[in-house]
mmCIF file of C-alpha atoms and ligand atoms in Angstrom:
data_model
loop_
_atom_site.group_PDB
_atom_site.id
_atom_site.type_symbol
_atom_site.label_atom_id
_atom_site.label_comp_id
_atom_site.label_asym_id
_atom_site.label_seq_id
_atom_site.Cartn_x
_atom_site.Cartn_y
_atom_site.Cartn_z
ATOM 1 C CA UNK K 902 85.581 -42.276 222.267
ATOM 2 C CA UNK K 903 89.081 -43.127 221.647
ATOM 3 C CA UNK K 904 90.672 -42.835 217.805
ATOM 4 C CA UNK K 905 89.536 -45.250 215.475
ATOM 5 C CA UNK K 906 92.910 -48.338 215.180
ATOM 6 C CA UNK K 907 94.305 -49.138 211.906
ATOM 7 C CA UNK K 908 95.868 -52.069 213.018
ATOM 8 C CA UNK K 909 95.445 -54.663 210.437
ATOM 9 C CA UNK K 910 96.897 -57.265 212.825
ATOM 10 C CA UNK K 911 94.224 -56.429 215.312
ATOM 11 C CA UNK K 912 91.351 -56.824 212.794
ATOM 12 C CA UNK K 913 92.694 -59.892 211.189
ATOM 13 C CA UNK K 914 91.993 -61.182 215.083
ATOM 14 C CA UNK K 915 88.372 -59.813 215.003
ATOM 15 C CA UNK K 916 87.693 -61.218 211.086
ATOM 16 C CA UNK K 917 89.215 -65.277 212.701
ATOM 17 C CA UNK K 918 86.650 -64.869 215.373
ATOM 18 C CA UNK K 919 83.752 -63.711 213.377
ATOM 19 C CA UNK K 920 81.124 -65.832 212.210
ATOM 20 C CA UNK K 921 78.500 -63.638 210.727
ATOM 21 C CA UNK K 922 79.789 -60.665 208.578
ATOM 22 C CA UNK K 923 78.585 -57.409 206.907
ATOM 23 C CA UNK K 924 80.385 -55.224 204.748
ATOM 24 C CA UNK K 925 78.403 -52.275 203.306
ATOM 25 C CA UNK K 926 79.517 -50.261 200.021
ATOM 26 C CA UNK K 927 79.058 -47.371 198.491
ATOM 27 C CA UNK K 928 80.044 -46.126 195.574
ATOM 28 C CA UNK K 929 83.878 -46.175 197.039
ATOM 29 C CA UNK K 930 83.912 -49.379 196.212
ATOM 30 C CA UNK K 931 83.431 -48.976 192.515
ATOM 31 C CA UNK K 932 85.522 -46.335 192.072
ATOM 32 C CA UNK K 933 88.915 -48.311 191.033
ATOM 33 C CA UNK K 934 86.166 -49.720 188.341
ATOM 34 C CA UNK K 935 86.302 -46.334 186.886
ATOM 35 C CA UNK K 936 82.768 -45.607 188.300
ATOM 36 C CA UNK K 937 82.591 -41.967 189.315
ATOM 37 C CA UNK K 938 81.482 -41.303 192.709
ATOM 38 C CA UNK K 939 78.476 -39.348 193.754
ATOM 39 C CA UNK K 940 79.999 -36.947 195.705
ATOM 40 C CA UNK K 941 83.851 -37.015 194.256
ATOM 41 C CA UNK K 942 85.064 -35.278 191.171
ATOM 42 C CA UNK K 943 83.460 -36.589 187.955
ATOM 43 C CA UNK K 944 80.387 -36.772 190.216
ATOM 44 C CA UNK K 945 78.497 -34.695 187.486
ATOM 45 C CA UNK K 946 76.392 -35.535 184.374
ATOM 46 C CA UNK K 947 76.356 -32.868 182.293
ATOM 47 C CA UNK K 948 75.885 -29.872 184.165
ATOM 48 C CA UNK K 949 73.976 -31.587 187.169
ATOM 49 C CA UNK K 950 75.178 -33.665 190.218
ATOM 50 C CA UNK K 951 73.967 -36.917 190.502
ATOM 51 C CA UNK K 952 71.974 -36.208 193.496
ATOM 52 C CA UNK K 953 69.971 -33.539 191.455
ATOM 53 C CA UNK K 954 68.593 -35.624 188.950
ATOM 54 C CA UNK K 955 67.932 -38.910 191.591
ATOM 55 C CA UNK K 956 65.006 -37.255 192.381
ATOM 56 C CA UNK K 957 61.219 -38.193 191.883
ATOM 57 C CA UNK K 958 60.502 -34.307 191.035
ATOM 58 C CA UNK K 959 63.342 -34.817 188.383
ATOM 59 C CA UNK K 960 61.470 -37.194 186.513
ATOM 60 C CA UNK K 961 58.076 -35.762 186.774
ATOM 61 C CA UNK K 962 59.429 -32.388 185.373
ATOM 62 C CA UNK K 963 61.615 -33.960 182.738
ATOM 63 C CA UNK K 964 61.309 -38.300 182.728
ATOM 64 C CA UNK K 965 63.565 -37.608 179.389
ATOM 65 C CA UNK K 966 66.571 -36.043 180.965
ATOM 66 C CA UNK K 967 66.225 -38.385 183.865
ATOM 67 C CA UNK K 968 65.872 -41.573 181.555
ATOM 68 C CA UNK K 969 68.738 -39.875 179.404
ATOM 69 C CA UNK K 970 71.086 -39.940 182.812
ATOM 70 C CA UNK K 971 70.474 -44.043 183.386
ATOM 71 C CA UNK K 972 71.036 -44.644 180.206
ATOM 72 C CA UNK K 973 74.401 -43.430 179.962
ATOM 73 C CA UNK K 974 74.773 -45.423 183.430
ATOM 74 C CA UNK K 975 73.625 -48.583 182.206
ATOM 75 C CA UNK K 976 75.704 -48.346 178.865
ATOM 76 C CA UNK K 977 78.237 -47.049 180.988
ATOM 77 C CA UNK K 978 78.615 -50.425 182.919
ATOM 78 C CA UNK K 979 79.177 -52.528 179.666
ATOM 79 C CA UNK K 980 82.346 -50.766 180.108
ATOM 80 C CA UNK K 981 83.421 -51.631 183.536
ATOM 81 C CA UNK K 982 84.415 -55.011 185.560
ATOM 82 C CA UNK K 983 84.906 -55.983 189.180
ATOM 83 C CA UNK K 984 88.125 -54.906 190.973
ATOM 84 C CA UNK K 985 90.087 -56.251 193.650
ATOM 85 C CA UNK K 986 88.005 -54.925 196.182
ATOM 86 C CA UNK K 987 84.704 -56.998 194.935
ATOM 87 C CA UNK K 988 86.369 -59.767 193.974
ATOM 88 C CA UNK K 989 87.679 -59.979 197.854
ATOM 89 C CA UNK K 990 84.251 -59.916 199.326
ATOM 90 C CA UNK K 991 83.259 -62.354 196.940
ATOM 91 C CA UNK K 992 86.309 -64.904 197.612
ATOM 92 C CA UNK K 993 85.741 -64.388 201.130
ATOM 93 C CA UNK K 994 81.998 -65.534 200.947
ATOM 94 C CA UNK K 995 82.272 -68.421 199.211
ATOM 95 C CA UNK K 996 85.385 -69.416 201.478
ATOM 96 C CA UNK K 997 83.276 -68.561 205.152
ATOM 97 C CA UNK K 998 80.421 -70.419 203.750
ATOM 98 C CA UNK K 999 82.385 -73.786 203.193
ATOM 99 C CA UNK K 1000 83.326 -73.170 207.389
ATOM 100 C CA UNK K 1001 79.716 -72.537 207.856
ATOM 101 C CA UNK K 1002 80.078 -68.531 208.178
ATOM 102 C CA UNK K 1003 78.139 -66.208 206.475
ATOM 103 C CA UNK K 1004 78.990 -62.738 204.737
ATOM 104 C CA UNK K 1005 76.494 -60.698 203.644
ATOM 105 C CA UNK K 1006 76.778 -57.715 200.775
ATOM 106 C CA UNK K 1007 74.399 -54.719 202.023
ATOM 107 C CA UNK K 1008 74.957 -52.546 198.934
ATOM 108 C CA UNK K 1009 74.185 -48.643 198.256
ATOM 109 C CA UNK K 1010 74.915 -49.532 194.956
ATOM 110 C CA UNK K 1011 72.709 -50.214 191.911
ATOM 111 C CA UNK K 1012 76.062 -51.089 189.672
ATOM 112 C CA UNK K 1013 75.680 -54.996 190.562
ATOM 113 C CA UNK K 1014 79.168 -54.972 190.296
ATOM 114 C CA UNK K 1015 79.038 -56.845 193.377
ATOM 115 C CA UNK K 1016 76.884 -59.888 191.431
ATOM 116 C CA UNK K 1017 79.170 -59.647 188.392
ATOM 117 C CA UNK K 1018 82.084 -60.300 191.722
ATOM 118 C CA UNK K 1019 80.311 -63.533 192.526
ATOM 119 C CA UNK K 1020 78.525 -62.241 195.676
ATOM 120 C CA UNK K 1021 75.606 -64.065 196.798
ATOM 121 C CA UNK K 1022 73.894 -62.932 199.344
ATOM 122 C CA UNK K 1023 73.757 -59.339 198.514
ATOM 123 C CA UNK K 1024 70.925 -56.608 199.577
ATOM 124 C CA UNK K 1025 70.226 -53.779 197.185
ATOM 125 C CA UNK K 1026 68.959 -51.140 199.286
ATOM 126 C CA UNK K 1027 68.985 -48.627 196.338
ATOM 127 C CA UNK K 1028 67.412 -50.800 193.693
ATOM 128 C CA UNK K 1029 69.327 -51.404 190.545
ATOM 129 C CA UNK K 1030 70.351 -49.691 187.326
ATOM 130 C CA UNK K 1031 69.451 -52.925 185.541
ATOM 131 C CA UNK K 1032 65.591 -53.332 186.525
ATOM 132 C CA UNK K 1033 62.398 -51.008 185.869
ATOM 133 C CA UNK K 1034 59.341 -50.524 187.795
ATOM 134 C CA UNK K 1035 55.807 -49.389 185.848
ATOM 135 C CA UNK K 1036 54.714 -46.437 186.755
ATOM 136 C CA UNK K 1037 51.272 -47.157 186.668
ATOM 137 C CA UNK K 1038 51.072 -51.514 187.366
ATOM 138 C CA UNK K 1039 53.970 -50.847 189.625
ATOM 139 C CA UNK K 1040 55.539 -54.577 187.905
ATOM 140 C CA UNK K 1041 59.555 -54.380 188.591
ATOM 141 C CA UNK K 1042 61.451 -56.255 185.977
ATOM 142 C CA UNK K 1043 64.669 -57.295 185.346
ATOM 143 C CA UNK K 1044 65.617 -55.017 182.027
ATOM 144 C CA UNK K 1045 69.107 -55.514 180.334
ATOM 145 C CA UNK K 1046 68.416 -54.348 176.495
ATOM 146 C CA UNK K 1047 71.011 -51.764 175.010
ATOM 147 C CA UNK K 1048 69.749 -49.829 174.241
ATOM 148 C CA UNK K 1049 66.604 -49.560 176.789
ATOM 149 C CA UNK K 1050 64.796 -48.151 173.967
ATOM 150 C CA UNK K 1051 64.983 -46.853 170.249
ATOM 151 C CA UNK K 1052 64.360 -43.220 170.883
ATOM 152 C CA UNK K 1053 67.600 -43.617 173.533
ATOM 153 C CA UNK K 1054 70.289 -45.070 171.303
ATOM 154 C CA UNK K 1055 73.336 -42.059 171.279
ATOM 155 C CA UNK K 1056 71.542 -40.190 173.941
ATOM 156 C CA UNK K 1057 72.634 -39.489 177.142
ATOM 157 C CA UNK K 1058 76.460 -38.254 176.170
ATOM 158 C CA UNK K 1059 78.046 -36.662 179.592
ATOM 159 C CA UNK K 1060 79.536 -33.542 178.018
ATOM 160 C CA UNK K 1061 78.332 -30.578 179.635
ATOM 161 C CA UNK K 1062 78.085 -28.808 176.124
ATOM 162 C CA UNK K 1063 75.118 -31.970 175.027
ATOM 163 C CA UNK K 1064 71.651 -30.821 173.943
ATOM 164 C CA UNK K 1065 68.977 -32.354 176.278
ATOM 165 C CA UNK K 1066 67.398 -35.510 173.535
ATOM 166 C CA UNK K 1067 63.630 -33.906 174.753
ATOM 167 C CA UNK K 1068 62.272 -37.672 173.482
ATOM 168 C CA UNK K 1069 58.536 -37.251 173.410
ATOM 169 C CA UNK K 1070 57.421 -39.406 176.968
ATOM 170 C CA UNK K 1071 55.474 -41.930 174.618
ATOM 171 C CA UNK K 1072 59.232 -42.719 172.712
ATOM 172 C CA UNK K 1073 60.685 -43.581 176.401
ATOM 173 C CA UNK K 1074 60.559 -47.002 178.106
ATOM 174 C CA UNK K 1075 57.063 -48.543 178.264
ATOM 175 C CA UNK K 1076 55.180 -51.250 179.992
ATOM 176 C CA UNK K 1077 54.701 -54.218 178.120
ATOM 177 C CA UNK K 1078 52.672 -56.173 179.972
ATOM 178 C CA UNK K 1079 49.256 -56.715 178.552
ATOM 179 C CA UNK K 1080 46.968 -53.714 178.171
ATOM 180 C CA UNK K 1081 49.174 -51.280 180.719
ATOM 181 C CA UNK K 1082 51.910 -49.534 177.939
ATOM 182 C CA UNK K 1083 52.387 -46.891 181.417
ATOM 183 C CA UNK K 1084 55.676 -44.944 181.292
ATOM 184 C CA UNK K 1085 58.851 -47.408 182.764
ATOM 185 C CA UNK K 1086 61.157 -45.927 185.928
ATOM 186 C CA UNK K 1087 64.407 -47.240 186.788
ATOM 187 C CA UNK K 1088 63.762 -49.392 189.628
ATOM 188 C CA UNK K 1089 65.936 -47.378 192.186
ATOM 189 C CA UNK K 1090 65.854 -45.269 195.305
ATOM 190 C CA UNK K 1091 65.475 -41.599 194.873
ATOM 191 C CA UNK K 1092 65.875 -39.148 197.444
ATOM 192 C CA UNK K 1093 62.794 -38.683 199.474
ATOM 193 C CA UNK K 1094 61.516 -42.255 198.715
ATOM 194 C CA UNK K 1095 60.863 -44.903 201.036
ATOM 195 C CA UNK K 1096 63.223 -48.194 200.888
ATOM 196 C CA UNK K 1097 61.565 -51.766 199.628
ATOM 197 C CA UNK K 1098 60.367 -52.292 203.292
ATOM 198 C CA UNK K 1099 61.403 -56.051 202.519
ATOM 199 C CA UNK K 1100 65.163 -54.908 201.678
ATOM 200 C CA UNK K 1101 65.290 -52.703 204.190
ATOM 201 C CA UNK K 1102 64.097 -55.596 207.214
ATOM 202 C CA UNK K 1103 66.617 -58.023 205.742
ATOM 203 C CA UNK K 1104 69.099 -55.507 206.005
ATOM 204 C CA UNK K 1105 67.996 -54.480 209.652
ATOM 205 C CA UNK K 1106 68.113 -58.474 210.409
ATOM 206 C CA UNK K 1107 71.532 -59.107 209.134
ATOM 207 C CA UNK K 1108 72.867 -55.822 210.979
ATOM 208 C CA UNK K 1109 71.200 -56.881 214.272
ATOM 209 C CA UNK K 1110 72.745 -60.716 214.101
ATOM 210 C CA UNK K 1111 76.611 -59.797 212.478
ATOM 211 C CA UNK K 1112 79.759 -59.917 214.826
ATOM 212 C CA UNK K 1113 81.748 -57.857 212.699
ATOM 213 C CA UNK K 1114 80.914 -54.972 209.887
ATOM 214 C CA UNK K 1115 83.057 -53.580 207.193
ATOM 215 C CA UNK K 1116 82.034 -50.214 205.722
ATOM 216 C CA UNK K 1117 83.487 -49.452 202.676
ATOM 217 C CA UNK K 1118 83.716 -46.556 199.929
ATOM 218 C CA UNK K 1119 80.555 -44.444 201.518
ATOM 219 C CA UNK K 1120 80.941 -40.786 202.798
ATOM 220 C CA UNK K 1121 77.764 -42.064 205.133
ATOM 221 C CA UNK K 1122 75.762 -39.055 204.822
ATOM 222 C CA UNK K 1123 72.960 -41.036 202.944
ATOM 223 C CA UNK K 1124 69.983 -42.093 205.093
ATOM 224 C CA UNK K 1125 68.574 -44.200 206.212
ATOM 225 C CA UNK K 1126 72.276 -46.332 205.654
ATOM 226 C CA UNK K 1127 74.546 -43.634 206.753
ATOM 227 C CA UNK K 1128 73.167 -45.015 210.615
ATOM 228 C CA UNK K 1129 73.750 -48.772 210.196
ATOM 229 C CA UNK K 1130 77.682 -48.907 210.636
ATOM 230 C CA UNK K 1131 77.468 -46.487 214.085
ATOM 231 C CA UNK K 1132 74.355 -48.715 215.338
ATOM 232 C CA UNK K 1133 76.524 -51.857 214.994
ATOM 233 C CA UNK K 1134 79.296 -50.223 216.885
ATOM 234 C CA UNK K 1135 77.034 -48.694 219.581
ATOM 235 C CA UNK K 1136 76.458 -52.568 220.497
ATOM 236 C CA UNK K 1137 80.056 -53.060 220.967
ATOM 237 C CA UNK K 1138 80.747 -55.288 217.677
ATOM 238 C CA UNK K 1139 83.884 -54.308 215.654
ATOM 239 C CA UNK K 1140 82.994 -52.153 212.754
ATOM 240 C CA UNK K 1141 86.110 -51.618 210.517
ATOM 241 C CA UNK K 1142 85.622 -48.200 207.695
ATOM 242 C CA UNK K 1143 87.984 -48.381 204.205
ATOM 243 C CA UNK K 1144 87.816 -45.294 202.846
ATOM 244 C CA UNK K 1145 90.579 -42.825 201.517
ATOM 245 C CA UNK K 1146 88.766 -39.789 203.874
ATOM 246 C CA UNK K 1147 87.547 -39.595 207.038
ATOM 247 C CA UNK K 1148 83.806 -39.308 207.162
ATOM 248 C CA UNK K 1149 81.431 -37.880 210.213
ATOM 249 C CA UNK K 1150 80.905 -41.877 211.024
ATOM 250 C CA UNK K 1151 84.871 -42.753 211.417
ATOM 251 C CA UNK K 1152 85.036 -41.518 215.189
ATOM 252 C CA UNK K 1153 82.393 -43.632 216.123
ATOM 253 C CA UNK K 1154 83.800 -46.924 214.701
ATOM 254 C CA UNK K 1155 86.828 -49.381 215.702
ATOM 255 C CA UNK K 1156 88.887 -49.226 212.951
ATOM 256 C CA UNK K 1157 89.684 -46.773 210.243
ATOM 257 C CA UNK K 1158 91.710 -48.362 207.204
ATOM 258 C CA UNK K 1159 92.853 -45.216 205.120
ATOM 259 C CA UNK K 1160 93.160 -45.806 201.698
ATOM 260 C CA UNK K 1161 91.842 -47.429 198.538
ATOM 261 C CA UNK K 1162 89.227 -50.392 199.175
ATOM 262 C CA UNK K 1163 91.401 -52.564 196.580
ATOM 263 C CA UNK K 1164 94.499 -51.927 198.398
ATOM 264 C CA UNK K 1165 93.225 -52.988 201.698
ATOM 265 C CA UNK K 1166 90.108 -55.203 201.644
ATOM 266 C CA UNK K 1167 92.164 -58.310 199.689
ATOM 267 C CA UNK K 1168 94.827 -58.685 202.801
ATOM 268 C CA UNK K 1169 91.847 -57.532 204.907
ATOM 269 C CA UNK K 1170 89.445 -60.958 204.046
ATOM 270 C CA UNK K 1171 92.113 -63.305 203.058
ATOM 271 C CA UNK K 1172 92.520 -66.430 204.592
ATOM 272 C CA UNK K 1173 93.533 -66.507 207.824
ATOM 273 C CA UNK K 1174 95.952 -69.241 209.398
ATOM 274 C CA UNK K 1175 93.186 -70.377 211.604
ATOM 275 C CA UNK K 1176 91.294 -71.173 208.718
ATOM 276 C CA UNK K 1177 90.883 -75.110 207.307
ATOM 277 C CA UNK K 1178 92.762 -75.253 204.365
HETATM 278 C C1 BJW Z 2228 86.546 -44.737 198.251
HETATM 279 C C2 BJW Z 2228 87.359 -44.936 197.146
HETATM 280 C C3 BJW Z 2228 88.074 -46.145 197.083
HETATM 281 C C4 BJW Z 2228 86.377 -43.014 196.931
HETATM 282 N N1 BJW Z 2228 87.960 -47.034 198.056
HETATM 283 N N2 BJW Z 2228 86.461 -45.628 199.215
HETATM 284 C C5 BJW Z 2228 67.540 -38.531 208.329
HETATM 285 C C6 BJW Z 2228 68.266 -37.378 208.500
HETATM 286 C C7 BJW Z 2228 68.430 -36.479 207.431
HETATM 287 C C8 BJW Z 2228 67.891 -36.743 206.177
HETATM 288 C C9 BJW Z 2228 67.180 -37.901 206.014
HETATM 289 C C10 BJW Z 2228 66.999 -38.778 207.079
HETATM 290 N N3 BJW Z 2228 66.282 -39.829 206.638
HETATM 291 C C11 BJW Z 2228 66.016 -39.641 205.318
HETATM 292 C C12 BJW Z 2228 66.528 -38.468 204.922
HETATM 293 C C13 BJW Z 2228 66.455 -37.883 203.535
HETATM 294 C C14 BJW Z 2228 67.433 -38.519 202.573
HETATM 295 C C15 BJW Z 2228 68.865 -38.262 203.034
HETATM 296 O O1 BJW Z 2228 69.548 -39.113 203.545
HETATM 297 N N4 BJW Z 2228 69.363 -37.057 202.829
HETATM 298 C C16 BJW Z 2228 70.740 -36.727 203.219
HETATM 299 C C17 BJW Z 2228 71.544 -36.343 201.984
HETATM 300 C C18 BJW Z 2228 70.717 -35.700 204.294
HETATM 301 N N5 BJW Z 2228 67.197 -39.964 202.440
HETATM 302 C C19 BJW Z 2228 66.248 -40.436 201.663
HETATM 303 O O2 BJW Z 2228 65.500 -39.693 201.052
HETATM 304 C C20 BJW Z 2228 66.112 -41.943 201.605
HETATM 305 N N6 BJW Z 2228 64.750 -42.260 201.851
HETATM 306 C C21 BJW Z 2228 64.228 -42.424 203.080
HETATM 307 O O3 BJW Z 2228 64.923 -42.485 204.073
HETATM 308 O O4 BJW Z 2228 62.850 -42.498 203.085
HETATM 309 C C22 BJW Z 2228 62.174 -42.168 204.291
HETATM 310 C C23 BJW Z 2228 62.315 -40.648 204.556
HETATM 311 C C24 BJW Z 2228 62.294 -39.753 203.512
HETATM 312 C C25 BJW Z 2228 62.460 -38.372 203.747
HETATM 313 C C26 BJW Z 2228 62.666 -37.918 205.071
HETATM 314 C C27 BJW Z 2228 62.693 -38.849 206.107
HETATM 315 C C28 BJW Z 2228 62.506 -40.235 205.850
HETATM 316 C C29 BJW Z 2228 66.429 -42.445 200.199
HETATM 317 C C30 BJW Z 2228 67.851 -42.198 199.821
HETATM 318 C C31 BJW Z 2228 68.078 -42.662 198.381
HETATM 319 C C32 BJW Z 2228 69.469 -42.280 197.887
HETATM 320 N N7 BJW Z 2228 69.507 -42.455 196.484
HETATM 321 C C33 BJW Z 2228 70.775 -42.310 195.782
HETATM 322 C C34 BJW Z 2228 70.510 -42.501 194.276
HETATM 323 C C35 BJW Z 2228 70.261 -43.973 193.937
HETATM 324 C C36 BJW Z 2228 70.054 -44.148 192.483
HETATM 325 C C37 BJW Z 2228 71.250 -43.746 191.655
HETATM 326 O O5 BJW Z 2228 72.385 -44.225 191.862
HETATM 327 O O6 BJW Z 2228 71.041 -42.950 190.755
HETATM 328 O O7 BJW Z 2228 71.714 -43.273 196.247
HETATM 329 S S1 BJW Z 2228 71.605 -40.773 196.134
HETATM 330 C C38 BJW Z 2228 73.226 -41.436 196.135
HETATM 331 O O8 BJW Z 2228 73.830 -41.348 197.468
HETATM 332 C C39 BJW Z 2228 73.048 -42.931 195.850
HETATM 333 C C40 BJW Z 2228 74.064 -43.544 196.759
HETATM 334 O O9 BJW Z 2228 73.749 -44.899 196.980
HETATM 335 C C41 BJW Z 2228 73.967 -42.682 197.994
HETATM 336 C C42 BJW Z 2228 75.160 -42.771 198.914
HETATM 337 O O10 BJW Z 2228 76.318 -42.313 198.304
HETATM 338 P P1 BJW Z 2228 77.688 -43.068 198.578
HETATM 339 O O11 BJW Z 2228 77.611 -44.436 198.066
HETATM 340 O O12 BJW Z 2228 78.079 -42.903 199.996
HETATM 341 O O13 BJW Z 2228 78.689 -42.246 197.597
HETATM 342 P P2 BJW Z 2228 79.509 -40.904 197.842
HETATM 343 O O14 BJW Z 2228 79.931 -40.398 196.530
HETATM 344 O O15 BJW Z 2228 78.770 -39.973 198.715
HETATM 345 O O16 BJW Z 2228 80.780 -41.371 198.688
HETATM 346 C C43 BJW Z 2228 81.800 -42.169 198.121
HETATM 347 C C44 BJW Z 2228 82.824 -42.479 199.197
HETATM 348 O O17 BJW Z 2228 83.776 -43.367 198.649
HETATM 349 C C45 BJW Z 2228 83.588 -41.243 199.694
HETATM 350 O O18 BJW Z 2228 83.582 -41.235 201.110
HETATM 351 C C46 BJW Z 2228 85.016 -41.450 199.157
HETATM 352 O O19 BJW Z 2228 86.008 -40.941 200.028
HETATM 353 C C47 BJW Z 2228 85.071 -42.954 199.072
HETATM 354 N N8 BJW Z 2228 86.024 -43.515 198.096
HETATM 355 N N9 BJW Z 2228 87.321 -43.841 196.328
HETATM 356 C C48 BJW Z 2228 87.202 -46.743 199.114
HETATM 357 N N10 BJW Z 2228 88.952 -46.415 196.019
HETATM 358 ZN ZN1 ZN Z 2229 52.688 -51.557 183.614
#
């Protein structure tokens, strides 16, 4: 396998020709948001990775903690807008889709940053930070209150020094629906839990059909995503990586674009002179 190109010249060829488009995020993308990575520095919530507390164990041991940790993330996000790199995908949607070409968001990302950027058509494989799912009626809801609930307001500070808010499990978020009351989850993808099987066919669809794939701001050591950009390539489409590092994917795709997602993704999906005007 030869080197990855980073010839934007060359891609800006592939993008004129292509007529059904993926790009896939991760949290890279958000980062000139000021969202922290997973996996970067400011990675950590108090004294625990990310990773840690995305766990289903997690919340069974401590559903306080864990509802503590998304609440700082949703009231987090009150704080934060679309960048450049969003706002590109976004603009280049709407502007294919007038030419009768479609792009398609297939998100690790539970920010909906990407919604907030005017995406449509955008697949949430991870769920997001801004629905709940019952833990006993299984009902998924769309949930934006501020707080979530009482017992949360001025919980969840970051600080590693921050007393744990131990809020008795009755005091966190609770079913409303009629007769249920069963403890609320946010409606996202921990480790070591199946994907929506719905999400995850859509996603397989769109992968299957696209003639060209941009994967941006993941270190693609996530499954059951951290596959999707190498199977594209591996049926010969052009798959194009933006991300400041090299990850174990980047030898396996056709382009490697090494830097910031904002820097490169708005000359990457603008208009090209073969475009109407
Ligand atoms: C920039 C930038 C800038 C910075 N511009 N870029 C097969 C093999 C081995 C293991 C497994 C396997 N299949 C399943 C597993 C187990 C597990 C898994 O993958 N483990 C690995 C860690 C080894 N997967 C699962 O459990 C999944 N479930 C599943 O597959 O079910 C079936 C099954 C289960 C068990 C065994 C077998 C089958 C579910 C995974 C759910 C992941 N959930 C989380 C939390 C979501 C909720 C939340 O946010 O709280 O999803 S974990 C976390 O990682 C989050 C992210 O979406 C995900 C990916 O992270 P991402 O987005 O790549 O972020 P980072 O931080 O890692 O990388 C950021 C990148 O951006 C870096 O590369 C930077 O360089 C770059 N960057 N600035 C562009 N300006
Ligand atoms: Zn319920």
């Amino acid at each position: 396998m030869t080197a990855p190109s980073s010839s934007m010249p060359q891609f800006r060829e592939d993008f004129a020709k292509a007529k059904h488009i993926v790009v896939l995020t991760g949290a890279g993308v958000s980062a000139e948001s000021g969202v922290p990575t997973f996996r970067g520095a400011g990675g950590y919530w108090r004294k625990w990775q990310a990773q840690q507390l995305a766990t289903p164990e997690a919340f069974e041991d401590n559903p306080s903690l864990v509802w503590e940790f998304y609440h700082y993330r949703r009231e987090v996000m009150g704080t934060k807008d679309p960048n450049k790199a969003h706002i590109a995908i976004a603009e280049c949607e709407k502007r294919l889709k007038s030419q009768g070409r479609r792009v398609v968001v297939i998100t690790q990302n539970i920010d909906e940053l990407h919604k907030r950027a005017g995406s449509e058509n955008i697949l949430e494989l991870h769920g997001s930070l801004f629905k709940t799912r019952c833990t006993k009626c299984e009902e998924v809801i769309e949930n934006r209150l501020s707080p979530i609930c009482p017992a949360l307001a001025d919980k969840g500070a970051p600080d590693p020094e921050a007393k744990d808010a131990k809020i008795p499990v009755d005091q966190l978020p609770r079913c409303k629906k009629a007769g249920c009351g069963g403890l609320l989850r946010p409606h996202v993808v921990w480790f070591g839990e199946g994907l929506d099987p719905a999400v995850l066919d859509s996603a397989e669809n769109e992968l299957d059909q696209c003639d060209l794939c941009l994967v941006v701001g993941t270190s693609s050591v996530v499954y059951p995503a951290a596959m999707f950009a190498p199977s594209v390539a591996a049926r010969g489409v052009p798959v194009a990586e933006f991300n400041p590092e090299k990850t174990g994917v980047t030898n396996s795709l056709g382009y490697h674009f090494h830097g910031p997602a904002g820097s490169f993704l708005p000359e990457a999906l603008a208009r090209h002179p073969s475009e109407p005007e």
